[in-house]
mmCIF file of C-alpha atoms in Angstrom:
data_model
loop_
_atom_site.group_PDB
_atom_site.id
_atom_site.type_symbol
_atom_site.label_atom_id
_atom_site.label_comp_id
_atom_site.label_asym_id
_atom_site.label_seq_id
_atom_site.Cartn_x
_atom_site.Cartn_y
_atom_site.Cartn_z
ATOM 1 C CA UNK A 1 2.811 56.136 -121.361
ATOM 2 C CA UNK A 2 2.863 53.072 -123.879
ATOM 3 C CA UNK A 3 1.270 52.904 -127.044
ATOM 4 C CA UNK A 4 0.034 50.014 -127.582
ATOM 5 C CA UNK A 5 -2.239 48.093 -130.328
ATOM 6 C CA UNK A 6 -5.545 46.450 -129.752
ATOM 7 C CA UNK A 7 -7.059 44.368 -132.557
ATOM 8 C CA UNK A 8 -10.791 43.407 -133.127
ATOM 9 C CA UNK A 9 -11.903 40.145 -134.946
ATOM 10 C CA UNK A 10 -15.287 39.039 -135.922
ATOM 11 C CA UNK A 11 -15.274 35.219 -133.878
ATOM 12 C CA UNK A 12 -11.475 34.188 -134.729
ATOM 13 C CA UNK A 13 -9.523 35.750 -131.868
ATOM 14 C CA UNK A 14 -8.746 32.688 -130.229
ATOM 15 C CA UNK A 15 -7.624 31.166 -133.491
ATOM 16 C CA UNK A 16 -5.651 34.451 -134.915
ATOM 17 C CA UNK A 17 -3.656 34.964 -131.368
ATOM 18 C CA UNK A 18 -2.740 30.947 -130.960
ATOM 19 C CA UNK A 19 -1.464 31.396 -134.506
ATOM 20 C CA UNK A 20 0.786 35.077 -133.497
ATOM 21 C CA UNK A 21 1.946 33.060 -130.400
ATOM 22 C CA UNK A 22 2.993 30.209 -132.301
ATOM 23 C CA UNK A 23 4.678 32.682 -135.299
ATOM 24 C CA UNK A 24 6.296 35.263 -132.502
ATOM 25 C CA UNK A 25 6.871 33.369 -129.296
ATOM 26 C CA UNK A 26 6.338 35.529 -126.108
ATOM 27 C CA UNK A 27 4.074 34.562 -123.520
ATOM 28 C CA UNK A 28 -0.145 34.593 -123.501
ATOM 29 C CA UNK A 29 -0.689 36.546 -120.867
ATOM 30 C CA UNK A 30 -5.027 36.298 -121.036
ATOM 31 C CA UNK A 31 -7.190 34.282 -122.918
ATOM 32 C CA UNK A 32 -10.602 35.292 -121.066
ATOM 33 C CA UNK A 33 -14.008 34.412 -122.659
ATOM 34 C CA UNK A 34 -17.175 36.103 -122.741
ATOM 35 C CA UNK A 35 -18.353 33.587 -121.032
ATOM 36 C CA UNK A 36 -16.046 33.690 -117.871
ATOM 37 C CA UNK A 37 -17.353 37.143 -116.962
ATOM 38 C CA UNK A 38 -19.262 37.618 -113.526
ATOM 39 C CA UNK A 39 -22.751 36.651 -113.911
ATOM 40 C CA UNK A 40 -23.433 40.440 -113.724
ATOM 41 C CA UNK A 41 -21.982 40.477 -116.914
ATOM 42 C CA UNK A 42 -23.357 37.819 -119.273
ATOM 43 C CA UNK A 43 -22.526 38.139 -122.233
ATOM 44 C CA UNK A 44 -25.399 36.781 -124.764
ATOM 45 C CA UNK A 45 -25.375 32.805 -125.589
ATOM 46 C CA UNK A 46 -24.108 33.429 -128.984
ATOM 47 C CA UNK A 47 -20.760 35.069 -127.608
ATOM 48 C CA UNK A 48 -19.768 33.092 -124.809
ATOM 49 C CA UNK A 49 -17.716 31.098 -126.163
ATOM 50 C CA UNK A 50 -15.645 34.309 -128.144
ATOM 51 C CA UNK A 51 -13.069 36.130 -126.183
ATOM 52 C CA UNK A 52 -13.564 38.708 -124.177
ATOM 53 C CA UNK A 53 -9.915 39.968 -124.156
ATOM 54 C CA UNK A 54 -6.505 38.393 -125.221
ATOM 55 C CA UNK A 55 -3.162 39.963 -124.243
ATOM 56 C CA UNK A 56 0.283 38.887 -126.182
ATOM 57 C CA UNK A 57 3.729 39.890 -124.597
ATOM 58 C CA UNK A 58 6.731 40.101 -127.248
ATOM 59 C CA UNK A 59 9.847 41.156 -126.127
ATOM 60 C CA UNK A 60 8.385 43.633 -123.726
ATOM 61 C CA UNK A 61 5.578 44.637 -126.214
ATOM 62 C CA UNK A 62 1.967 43.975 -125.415
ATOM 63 C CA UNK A 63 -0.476 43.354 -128.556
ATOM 64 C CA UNK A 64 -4.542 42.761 -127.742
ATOM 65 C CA UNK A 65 -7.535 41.634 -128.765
ATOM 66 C CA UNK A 66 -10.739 40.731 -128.478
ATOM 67 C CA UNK A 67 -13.547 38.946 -130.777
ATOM 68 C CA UNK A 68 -16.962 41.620 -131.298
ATOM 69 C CA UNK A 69 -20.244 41.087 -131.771
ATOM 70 C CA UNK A 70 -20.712 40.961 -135.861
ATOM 71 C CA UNK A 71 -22.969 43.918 -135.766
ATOM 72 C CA UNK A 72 -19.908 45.905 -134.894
ATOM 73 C CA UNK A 73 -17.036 44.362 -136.815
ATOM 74 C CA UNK A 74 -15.515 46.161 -139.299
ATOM 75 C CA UNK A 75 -12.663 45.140 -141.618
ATOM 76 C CA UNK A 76 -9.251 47.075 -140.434
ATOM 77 C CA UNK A 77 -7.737 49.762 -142.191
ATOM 78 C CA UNK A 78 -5.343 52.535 -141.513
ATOM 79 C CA UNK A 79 -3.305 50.916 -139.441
ATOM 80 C CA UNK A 80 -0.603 48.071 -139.379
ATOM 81 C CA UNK A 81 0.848 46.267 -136.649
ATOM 82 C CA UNK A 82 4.259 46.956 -137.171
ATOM 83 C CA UNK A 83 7.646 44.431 -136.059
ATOM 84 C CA UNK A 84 11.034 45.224 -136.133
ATOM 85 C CA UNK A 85 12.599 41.884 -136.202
ATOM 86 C CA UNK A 86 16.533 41.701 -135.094
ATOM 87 C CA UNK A 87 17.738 39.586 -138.300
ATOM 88 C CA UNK A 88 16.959 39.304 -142.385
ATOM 89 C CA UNK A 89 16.117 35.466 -141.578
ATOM 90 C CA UNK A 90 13.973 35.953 -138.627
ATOM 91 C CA UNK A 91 12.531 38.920 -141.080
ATOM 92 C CA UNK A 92 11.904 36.151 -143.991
ATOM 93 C CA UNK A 93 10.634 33.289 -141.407
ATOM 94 C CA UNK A 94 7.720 35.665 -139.648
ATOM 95 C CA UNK A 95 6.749 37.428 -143.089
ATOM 96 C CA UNK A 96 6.068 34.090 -144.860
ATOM 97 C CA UNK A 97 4.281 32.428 -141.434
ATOM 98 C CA UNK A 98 1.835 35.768 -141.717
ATOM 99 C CA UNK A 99 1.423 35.506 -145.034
ATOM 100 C CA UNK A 100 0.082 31.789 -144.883
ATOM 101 C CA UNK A 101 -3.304 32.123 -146.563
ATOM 102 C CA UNK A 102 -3.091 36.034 -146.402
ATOM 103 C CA UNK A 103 -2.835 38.533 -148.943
ATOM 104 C CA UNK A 104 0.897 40.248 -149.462
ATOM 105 C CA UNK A 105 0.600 43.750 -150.236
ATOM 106 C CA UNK A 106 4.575 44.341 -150.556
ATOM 107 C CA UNK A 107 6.972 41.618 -150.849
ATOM 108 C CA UNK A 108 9.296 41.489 -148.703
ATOM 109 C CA UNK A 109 12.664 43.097 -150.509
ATOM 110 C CA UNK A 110 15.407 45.591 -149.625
ATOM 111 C CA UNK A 111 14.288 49.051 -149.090
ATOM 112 C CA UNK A 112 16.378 52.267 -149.052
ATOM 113 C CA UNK A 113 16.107 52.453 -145.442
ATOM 114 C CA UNK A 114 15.854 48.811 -144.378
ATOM 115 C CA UNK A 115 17.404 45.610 -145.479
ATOM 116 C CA UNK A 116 13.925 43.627 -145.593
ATOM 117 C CA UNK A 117 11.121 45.269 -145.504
ATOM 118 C CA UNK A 118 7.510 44.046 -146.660
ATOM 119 C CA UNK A 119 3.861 43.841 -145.833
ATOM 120 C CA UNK A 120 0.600 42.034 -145.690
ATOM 121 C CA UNK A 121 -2.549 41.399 -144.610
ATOM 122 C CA UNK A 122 -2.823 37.637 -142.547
ATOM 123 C CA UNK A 123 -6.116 35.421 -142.978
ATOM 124 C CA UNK A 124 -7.861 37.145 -140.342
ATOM 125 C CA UNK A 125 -7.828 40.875 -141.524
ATOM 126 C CA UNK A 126 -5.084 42.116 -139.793
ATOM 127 C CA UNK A 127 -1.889 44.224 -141.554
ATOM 128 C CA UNK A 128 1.619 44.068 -140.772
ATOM 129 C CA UNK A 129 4.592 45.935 -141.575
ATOM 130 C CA UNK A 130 7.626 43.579 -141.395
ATOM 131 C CA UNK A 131 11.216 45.183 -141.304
ATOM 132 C CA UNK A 132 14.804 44.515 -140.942
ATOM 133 C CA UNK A 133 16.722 47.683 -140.963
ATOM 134 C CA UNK A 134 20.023 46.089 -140.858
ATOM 135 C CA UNK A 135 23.124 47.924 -141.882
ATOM 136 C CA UNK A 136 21.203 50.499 -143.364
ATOM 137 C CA UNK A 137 21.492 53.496 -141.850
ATOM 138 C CA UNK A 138 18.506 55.781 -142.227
ATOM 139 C CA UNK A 139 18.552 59.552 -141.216
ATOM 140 C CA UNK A 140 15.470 61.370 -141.774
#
């Protein structure tokens, strides 16, 4: 089984998933619009041209999305998208690229568990948890 998350934006997918591809490198694996479906499956005018379903692959690690119609956006909450980056730098580097015209809810700092650890919410609405455990050595 994997776990993994799927996010939901209101008409900016496109824009919010070139921007994680550019911040975390991996590979775009789909960029489908609405408007590529089967002709069985039209989506209306007014969403053709949002995506239908986007698909990320980080080290391994799939992360999704798709744009919704506005009637059923909702802003996101209990939940964060969570990294654990290999290096304090790399840490720093993705933290202040998210936080680009975003809100930051927890700068990023040394933790009792972790060696960086902060968090934020990017310009399109979605949270992240960004740590660094390091040499820390958490046991609980």
């Amino acid at each position: 089984m994997q776990v993994q998350p799927y996010l939901l934006f209101n008409g900016n997918c496109r824009e919010a998933f070139e921007t994680y591809h550019r911040i975390l490198g991996g590979q775009m694996q789909a960029m489908l619009r609405q408007g590529d479906a089967p002709t069985d499956v039209q989506a209306p005018e007014d969403m053709k041209d949002k995506i239908m379903h986007a698909c990320l692959v980080v080290d391994g690690d799939m992360l999704m999305a798709s744009d919704v119609p506005p009637q059923y956006s909702k802003e996101p909450g209990g939940f964060s998208v969570s990294l654990q980056v290999d290096s304090a730098s790399e840490a720093e580097r993705i933290f202040n690229a998210l936080a680009d015209g975003g809100n930051v809810t927890m700068a990023l700092s040394p933790t009792f568990w972790a060696e960086s650890f902060g968090m934020l919410v990017d310009r399109f609405g979605t949270p992240w948890i960004i740590n660094y455990a390091g040499s820390v050595k958490f046991e609980g």
